[in-house]
Coordinates of C-alpha atoms and ligand atoms in Angstrom, one line a residue:
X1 CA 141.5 152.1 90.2
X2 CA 141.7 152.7 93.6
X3 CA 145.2 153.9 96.1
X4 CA 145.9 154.8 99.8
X5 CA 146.2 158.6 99.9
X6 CA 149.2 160.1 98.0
X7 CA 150.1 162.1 100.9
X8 CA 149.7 159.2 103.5
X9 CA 153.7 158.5 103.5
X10 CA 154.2 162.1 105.0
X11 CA 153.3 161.7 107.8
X12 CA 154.0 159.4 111.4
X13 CA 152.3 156.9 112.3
X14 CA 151.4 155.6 115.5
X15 CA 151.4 151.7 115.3
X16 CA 149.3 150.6 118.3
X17 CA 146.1 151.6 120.6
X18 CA 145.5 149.3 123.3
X19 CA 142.9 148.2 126.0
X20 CA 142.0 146.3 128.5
X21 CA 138.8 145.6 131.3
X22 CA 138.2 143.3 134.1
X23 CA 134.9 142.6 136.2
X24 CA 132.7 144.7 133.3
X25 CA 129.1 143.0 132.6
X26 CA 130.1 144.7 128.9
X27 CA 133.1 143.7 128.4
X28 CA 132.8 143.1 124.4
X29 CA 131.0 146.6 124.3
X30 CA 133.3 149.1 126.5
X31 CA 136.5 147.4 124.8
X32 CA 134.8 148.6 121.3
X33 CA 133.9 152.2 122.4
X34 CA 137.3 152.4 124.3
X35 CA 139.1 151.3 120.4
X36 CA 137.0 153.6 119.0
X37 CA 138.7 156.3 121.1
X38 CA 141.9 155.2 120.2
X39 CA 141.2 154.8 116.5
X40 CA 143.7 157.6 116.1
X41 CA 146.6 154.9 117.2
X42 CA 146.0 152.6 114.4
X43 CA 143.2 151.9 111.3
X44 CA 144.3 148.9 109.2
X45 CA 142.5 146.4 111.8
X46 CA 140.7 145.9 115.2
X47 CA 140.3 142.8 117.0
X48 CA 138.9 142.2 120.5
X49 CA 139.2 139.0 123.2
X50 CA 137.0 138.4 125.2
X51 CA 137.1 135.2 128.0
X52 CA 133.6 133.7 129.5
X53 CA 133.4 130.7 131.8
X54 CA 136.1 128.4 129.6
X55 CA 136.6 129.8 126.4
X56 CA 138.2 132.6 124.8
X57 CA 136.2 134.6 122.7
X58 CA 137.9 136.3 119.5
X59 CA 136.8 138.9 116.8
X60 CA 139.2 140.2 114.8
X61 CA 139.0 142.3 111.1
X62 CA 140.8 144.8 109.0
X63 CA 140.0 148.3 108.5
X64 CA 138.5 150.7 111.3
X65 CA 136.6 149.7 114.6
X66 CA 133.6 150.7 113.7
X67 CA 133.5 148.5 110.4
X68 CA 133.5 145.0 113.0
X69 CA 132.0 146.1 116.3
X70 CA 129.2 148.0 115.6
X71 CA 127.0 145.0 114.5
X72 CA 124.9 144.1 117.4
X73 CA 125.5 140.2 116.4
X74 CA 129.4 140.9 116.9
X75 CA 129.1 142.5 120.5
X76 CA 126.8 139.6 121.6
X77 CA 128.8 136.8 120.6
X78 CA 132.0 138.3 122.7
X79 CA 130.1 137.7 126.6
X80 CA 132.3 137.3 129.6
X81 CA 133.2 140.1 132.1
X82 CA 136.6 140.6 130.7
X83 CA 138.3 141.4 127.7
X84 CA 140.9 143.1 125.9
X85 CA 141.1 145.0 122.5
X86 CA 143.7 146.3 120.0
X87 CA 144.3 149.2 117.2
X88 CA 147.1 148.8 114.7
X89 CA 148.9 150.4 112.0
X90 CA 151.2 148.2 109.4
X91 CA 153.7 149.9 108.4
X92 CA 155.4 148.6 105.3
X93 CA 154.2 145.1 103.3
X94 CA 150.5 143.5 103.6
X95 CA 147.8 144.3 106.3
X96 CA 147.4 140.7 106.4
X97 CA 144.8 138.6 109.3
X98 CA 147.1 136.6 111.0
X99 CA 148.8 139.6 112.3
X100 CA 145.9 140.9 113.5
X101 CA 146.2 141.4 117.1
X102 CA 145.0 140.1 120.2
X103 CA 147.1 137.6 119.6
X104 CA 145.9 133.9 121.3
X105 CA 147.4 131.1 122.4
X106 CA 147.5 128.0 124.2
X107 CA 149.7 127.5 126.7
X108 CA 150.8 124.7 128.8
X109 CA 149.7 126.7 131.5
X110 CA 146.4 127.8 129.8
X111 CA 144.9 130.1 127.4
X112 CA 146.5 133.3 126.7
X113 CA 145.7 136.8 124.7
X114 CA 148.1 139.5 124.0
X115 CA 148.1 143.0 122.8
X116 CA 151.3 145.1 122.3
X117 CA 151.6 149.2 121.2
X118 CA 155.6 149.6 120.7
X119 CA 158.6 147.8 119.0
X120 CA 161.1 145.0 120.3
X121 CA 164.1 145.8 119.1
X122 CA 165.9 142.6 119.5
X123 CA 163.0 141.0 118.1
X124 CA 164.6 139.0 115.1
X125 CA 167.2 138.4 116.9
X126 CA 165.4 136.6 119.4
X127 CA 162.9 135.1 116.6
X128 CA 166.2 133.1 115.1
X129 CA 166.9 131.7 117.8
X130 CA 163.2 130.4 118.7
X131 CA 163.0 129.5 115.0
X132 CA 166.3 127.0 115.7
X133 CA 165.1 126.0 118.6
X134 CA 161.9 124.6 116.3
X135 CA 159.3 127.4 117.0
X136 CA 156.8 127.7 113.9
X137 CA 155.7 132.0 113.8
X138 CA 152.5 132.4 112.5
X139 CA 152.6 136.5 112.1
X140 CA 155.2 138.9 111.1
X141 CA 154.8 141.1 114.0
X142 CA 157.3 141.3 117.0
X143 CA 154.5 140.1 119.7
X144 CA 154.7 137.1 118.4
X145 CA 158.3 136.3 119.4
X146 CA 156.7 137.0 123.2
X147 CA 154.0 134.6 123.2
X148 CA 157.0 131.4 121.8
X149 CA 159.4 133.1 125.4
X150 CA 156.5 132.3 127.1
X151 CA 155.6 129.1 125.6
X152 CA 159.5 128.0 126.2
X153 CA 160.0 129.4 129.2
X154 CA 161.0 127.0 132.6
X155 CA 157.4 126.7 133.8
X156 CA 155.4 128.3 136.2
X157 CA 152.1 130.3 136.5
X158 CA 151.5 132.6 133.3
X159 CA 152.7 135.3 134.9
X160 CA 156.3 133.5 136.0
X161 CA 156.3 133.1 132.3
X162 CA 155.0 136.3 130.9
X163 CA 157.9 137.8 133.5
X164 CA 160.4 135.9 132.1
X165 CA 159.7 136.2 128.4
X166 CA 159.5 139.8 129.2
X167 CA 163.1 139.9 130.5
X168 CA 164.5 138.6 127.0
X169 CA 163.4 141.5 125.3
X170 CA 163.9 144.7 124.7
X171 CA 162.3 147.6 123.3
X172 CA 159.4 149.3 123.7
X173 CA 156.2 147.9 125.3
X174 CA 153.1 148.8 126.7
X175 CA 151.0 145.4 127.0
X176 CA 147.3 143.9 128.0
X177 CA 146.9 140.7 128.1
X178 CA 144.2 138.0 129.1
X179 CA 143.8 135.1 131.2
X180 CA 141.1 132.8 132.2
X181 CA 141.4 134.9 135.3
X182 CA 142.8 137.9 134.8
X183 CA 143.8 140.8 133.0
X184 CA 146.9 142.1 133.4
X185 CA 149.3 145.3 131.8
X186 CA 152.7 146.1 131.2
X187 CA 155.2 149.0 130.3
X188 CA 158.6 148.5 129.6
X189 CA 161.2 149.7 131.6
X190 CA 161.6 153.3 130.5
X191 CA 158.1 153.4 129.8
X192 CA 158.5 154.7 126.4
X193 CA 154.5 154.4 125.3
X194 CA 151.7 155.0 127.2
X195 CA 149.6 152.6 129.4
X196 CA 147.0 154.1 131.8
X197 CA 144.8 152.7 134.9
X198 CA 140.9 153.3 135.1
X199 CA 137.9 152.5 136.8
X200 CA 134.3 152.6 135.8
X201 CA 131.6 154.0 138.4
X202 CA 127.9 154.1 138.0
X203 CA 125.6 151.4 138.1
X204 CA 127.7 149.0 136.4
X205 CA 130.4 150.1 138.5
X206 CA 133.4 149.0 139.9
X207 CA 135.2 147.7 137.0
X208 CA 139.4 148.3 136.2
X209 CA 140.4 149.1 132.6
X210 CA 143.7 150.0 131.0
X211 CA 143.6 152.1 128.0
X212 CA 147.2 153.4 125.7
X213 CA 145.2 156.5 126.3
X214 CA 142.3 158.4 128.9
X215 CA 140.6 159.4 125.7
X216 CA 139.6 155.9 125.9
X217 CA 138.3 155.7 129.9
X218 CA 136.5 159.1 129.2
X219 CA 134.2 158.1 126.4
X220 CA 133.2 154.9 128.8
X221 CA 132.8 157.3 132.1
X222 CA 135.7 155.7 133.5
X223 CA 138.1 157.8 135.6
X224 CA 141.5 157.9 135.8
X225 CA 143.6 156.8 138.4
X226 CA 147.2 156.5 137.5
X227 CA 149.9 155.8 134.9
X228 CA 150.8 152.4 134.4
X229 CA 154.4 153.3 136.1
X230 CA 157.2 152.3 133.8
X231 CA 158.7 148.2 134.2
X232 CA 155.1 147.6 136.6
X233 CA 153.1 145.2 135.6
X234 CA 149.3 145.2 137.3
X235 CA 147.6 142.6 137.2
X236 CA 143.9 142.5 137.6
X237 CA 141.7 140.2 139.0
X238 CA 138.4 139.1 141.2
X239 CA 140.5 140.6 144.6
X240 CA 141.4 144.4 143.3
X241 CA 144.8 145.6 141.5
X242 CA 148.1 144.1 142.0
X243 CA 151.0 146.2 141.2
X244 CA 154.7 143.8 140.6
X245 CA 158.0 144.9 140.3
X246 CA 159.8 142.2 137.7
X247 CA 162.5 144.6 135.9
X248 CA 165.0 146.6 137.4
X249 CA 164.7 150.0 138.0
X250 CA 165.9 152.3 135.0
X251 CA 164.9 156.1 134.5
X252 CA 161.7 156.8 132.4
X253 CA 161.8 158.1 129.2
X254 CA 158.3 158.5 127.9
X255 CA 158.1 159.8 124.1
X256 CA 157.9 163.0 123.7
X257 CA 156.5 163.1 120.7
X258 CA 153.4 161.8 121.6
X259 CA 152.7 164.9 123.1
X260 CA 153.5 167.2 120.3
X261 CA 151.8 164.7 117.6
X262 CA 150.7 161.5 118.3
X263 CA 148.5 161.5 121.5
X264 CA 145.0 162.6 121.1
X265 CA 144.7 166.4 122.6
X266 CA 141.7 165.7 125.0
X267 CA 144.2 162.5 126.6
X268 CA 146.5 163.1 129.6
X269 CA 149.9 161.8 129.6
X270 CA 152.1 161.0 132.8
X271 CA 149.7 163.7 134.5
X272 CA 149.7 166.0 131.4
X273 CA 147.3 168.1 129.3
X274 CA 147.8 166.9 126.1
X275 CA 146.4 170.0 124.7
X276 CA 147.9 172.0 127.5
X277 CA 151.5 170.9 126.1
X278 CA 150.8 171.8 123.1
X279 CA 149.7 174.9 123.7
X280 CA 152.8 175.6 125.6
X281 CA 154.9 174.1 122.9
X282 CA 153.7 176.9 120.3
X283 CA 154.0 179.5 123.4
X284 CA 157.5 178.7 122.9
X285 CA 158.1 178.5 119.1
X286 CA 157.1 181.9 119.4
X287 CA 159.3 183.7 121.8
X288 CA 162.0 181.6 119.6
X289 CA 161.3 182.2 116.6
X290 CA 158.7 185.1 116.3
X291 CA 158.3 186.8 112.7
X292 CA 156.4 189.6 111.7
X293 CA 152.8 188.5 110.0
X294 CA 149.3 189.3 110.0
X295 CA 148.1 186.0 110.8
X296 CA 148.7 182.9 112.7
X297 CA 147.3 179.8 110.6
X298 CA 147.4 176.3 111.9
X299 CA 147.5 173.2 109.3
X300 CA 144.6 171.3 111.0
X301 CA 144.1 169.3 112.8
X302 CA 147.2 168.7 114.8
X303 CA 148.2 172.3 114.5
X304 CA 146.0 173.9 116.1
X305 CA 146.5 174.0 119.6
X306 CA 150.4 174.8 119.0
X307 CA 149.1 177.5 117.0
X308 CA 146.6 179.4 119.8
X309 CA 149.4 179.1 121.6
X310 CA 151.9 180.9 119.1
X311 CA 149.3 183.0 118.5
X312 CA 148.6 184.1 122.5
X313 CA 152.4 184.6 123.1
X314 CA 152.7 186.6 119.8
X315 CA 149.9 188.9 119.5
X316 CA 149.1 187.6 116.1
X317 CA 145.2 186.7 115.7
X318 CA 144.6 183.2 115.2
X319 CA 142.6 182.7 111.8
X320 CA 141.1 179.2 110.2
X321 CA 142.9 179.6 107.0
X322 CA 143.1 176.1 105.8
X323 CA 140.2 174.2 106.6
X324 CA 140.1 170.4 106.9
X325 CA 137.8 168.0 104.7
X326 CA 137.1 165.6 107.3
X327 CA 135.1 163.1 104.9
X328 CA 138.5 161.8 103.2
X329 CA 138.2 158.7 103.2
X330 CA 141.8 156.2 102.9
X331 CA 141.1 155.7 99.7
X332 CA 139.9 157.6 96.8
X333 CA 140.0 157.1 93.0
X334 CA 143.7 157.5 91.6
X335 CA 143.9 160.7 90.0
X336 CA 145.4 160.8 86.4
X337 CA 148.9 162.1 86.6
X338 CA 147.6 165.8 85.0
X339 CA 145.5 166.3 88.2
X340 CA 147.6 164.6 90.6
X341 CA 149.2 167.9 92.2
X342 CA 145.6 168.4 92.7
X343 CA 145.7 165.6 95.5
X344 CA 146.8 167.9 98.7
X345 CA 143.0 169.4 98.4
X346 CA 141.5 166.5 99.2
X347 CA 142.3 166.8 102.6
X348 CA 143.2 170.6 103.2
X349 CA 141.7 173.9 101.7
X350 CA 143.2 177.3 101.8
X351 CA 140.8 179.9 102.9
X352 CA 140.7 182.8 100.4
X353 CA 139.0 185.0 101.8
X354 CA 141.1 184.9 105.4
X355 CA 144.2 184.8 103.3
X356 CA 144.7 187.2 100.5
X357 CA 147.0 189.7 100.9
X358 CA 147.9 188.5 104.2
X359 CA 151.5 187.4 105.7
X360 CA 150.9 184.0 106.9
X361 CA 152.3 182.7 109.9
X362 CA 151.9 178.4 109.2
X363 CA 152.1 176.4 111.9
X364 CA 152.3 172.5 111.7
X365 CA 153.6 169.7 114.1
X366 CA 156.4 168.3 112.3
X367 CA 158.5 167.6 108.7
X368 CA 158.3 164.2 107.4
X369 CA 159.4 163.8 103.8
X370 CA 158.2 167.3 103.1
X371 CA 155.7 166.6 100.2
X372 CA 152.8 167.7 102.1
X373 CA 154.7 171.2 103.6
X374 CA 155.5 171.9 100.3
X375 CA 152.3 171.3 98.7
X376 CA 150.6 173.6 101.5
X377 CA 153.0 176.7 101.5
X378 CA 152.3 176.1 97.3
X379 CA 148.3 176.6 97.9
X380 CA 148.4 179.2 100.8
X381 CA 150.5 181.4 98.5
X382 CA 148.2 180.2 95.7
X383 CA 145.6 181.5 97.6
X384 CA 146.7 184.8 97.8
X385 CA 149.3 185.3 100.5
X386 CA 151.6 187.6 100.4
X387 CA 154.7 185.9 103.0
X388 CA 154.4 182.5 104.2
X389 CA 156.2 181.6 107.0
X390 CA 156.3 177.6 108.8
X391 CA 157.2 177.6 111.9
X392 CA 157.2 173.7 113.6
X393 CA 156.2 172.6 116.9
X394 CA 159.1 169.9 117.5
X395 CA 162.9 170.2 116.3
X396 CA 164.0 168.3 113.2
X397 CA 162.3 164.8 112.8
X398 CA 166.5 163.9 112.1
X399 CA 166.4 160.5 112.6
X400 CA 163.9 157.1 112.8
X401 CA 162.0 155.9 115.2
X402 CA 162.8 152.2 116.2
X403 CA 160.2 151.9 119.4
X404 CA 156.4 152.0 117.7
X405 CA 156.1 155.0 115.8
X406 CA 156.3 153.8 111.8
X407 CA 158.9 157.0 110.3
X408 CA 161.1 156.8 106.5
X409 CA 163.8 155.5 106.7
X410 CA 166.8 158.3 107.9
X411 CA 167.7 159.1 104.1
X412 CA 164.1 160.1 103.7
X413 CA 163.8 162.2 106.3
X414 CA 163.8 165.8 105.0
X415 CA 165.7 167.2 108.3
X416 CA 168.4 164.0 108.0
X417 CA 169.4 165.3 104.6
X418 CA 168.8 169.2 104.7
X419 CA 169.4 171.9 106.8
X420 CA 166.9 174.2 107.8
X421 CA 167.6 176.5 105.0
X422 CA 167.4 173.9 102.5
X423 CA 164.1 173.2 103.8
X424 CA 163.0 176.5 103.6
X425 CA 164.3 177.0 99.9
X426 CA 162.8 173.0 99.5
X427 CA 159.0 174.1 100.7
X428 CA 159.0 177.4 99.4
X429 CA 158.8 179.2 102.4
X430 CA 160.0 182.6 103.3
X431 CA 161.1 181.7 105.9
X432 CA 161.4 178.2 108.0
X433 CA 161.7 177.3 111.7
X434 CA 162.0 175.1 114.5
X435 CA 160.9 174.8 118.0
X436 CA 164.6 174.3 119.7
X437 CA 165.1 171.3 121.4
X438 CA 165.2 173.1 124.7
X439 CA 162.3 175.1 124.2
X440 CA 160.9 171.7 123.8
X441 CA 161.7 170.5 126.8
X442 CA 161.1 174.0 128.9
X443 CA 157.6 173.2 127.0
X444 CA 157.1 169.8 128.9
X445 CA 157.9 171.7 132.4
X446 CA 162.0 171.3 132.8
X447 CA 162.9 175.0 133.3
X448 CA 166.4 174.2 132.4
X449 CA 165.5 172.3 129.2
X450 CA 166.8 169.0 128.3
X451 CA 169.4 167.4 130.9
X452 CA 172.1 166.1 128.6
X453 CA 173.3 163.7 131.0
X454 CA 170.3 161.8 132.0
X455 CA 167.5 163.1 129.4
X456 CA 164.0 163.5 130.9
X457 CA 161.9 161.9 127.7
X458 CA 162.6 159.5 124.4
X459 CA 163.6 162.5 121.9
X460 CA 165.7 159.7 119.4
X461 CA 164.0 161.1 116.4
X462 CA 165.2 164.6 117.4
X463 CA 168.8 163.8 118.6
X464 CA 169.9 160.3 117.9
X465 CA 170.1 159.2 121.5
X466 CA 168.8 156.3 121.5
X467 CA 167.2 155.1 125.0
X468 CA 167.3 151.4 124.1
X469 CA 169.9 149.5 122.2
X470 CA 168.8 148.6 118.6
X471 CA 169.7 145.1 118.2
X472 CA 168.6 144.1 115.7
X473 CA 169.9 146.6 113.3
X474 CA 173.4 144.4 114.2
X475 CA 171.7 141.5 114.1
X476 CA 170.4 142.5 110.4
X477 CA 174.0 144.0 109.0
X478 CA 175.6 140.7 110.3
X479 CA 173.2 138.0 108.6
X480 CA 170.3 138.5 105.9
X481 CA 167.5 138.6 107.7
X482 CA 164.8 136.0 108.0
X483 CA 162.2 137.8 106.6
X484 CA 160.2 141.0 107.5
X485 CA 159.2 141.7 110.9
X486 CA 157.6 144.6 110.8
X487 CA 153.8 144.0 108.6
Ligands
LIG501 FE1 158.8 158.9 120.4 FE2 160.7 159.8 118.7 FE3 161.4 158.3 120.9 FE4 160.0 157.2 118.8 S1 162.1 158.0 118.8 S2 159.6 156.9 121.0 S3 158.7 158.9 118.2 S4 160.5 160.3 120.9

């Protein structure tokens, strides 16, 4: 019999990688290598769109990228100078096809192919009223309800109608999409999720790509040019980069999560480091929260630069002391139930001989659920430890994330039902701590820590403050919903 790992539901997930290029003799073949890059954002599928001369060109399949586009056959078959590709992670039901994304269309106005990292949050909201107004939904995810705005909109070119579809919503968004003659990308207002402008040099040269991530423009050579800004959309065509203006104005809030978890360490974020930040981050976990120990241990792999960093600003060498199997696959066979505390291993491995006898300074990103914590103080102190100590890179995950990122629901949060103390006593640490809201934000550059008045990032899972109205959590307490939304 075989099951998703045990430990899977303990941790975030990201829900959506995204990318896009324009005037590239490749098209089919960058697109792959850039969601291959951002493979990290989302493994239950992959699809690509590609458009050459008339037709749209589609590939789309469950599982990882490399399981659908590394067949020779595949890449061939998706020609044309410009395309658009897409990561996701279901969160809760079926990984079914027809949620599979890009999404395609025909519009009165033409053909049309959509990719979306983030969450509407007036999504089913807006999906009863198309539904009255006799729109037939095809997939369970929120993107959906953009491509029927469009298709019902007044009129107009598809960018009146993508504008005005865009409008409705709310939420959090960072789009490509595809025309017959253009590809074009979008970030919400606040600019919650990430959206990045590239261009290829070299021979091939001279193409424009848009990537969730610059992990994704550096594994095709491209460089970097700039942040999608928050509420632009660019479109990009045969005559350069257009930049439009169709929301108002409203003051960013990027998540700041994905720099403490989520973004890959080698991407750069609104201008920063990845790895940089986090390095900071644990920089500052330690001058709050130092402890005496021999060691500094990271859980890998999202650990580790937090922990050099804790390390650095503590004096306390930096040690490998759980090593990573890399080779765990998502599934594996189900253990019976007297091995199944054996599971944590599969993925993580104390080192013994860095360990025993040692006071352990254990450094991880964040606390989900706790299950896996508490099943890694158990083996460091199994291997030999004398203190363990966990010390977290983010305040307490408190709360849920509503715009892309799939998190329990509050109740199952460990920090929404605990304090920190609890926690500690929960995970059988000696000691438990977090990094201090802000410490965070002195982390991410703002001397003065967060600005309660007008807060410089998304940081709703930490505090509650939600940046965007959650409709549809009204919309669901005030009539049974119309089924799931969220695949
Ligand atoms: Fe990021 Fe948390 Fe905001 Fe979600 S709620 S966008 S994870 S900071």
């Amino acid at each position: 019999m075989f099951t998703t790992d045990p430990f899977d539901d303990d941790t975030l997930h990201e829900e959506c990688g995204v990318f896009g290029v324009f005037g590239h003799g490749q098209a089919a073949a960058v697109t792959a290598l850039g969601l291959h890059a951002l493979q990290h954002r989302g493994q239950e599928s992959a699809g690509i769109v590609t458009f050459d001369r008339d037709q749209f060109l589609p590939h789309h399949g469950l599982g990882h990228v490399s399981e659908h586009f590394s067949r020779r056959e595949v890449i061939d078959r998706l020609t044309g100078r410009a395309g658009i590709g897409h990561v996701r992670y279901a969160t809760s039901g079926v990984t079914v096809m027809r949620n599979v994304q890009p999404l395609f269309v025909e519009l009165e106005c033409g053909g049309f192919a959509l990719a979306h990292n983030g969450n509407l949050t007036n999504a089913l909201m807006l999906r009863r009223q198309l539904v009255r107004r006799g729109c037939l939904f095809q997939s369970t995810t929120d993107t959906e309800v953009i491509v029927h705005l469009m298709a019902t909109a007044r009129g107009g070119s598809v960018i009146d109608r993508m504008v005005e579809a865009l409008r409705q919503v709310e939420g959090a968004f960072s789009l490509v999409a595809l025309t017959p003659e253009a590809v074009i990308g979008v970030r919400d207002p606040l600019g919650v999720r990430p959206l990045v402008l590239g261009r290829t040099t070299g021979s091939a040269g001279g193409a424009y790509v848009l990537a969730s991530e610059t992990c994704a423009l550096d594994i095709i050579s491209a460089e970097r040019i700039r942040d999608v800004e928050p509420g632009e959309m660019l479109v990009l065509d045969q005559s350069g980069v257009h930049s439009l203006r169709p929301f108002q104005p409203r003051p960013r809030r990027f998540c700041i999560f994905e720099y403490i978890y989520f973004a890959r360490p080698d991407s750069i974020m609104e201008g920063r480091s990845v790895y940089a930040s986090r390095q900071r981050i644990g920089r500052e976990l330690a001058r709050e929260s130092g402890v005496a120990a021999d060691l500094v241990v990271p859980v890998p792999d999202s650990g580790v630069p937090a922990a050099l960093g804790y390390a650095a600003a503590s004096g306390i060498p930096f040690e490998l002391g759980i090593i990573r199997n890399h080779y765990v696959g998502r599934t594996f066979i189900e253990p019976v139930d007297s091995i199944r505390h054996l599971g944590v291993k599969l993925k993580h491995n104390a080192n013994r001989s860095i360990i025993e006898g040692r006071r352990v300074v254990l450094i991880d990103d964040s606390i989900v659920r706790g299950t896996t914590s508490k099943k890694i103080v158990e083996m460091v102190r199994g291997a030999g430890a004398s203190e363990v100590h966990m010390r977290i890179s983010s305040p307490p995950t408190s709360h849920s994330c509503f715009y892309g990122i799939d998190t329990p629901e509050e109740g199952k949060l460990l920090a929404h039902k605990m304090t920190v103390d609890e926690m500690a006593t929960y995970i059988g640490a000696d000691s438990l701590a977090f990094l201090t809201i802000d410490g965070l934000y002195r982390a991410m550059g703002c001397p003065d820590g967060r600005n309660n008045e007008a807060p410089q990032f998304c940081d709703a899972c930490f505090t509650g403050d939600y940046p965007i109205a959650l409709t549809d959590r009204d919309a669901q307490t005030n009539e049974a919903p119309l089924f799931a939304i969220r695949a």
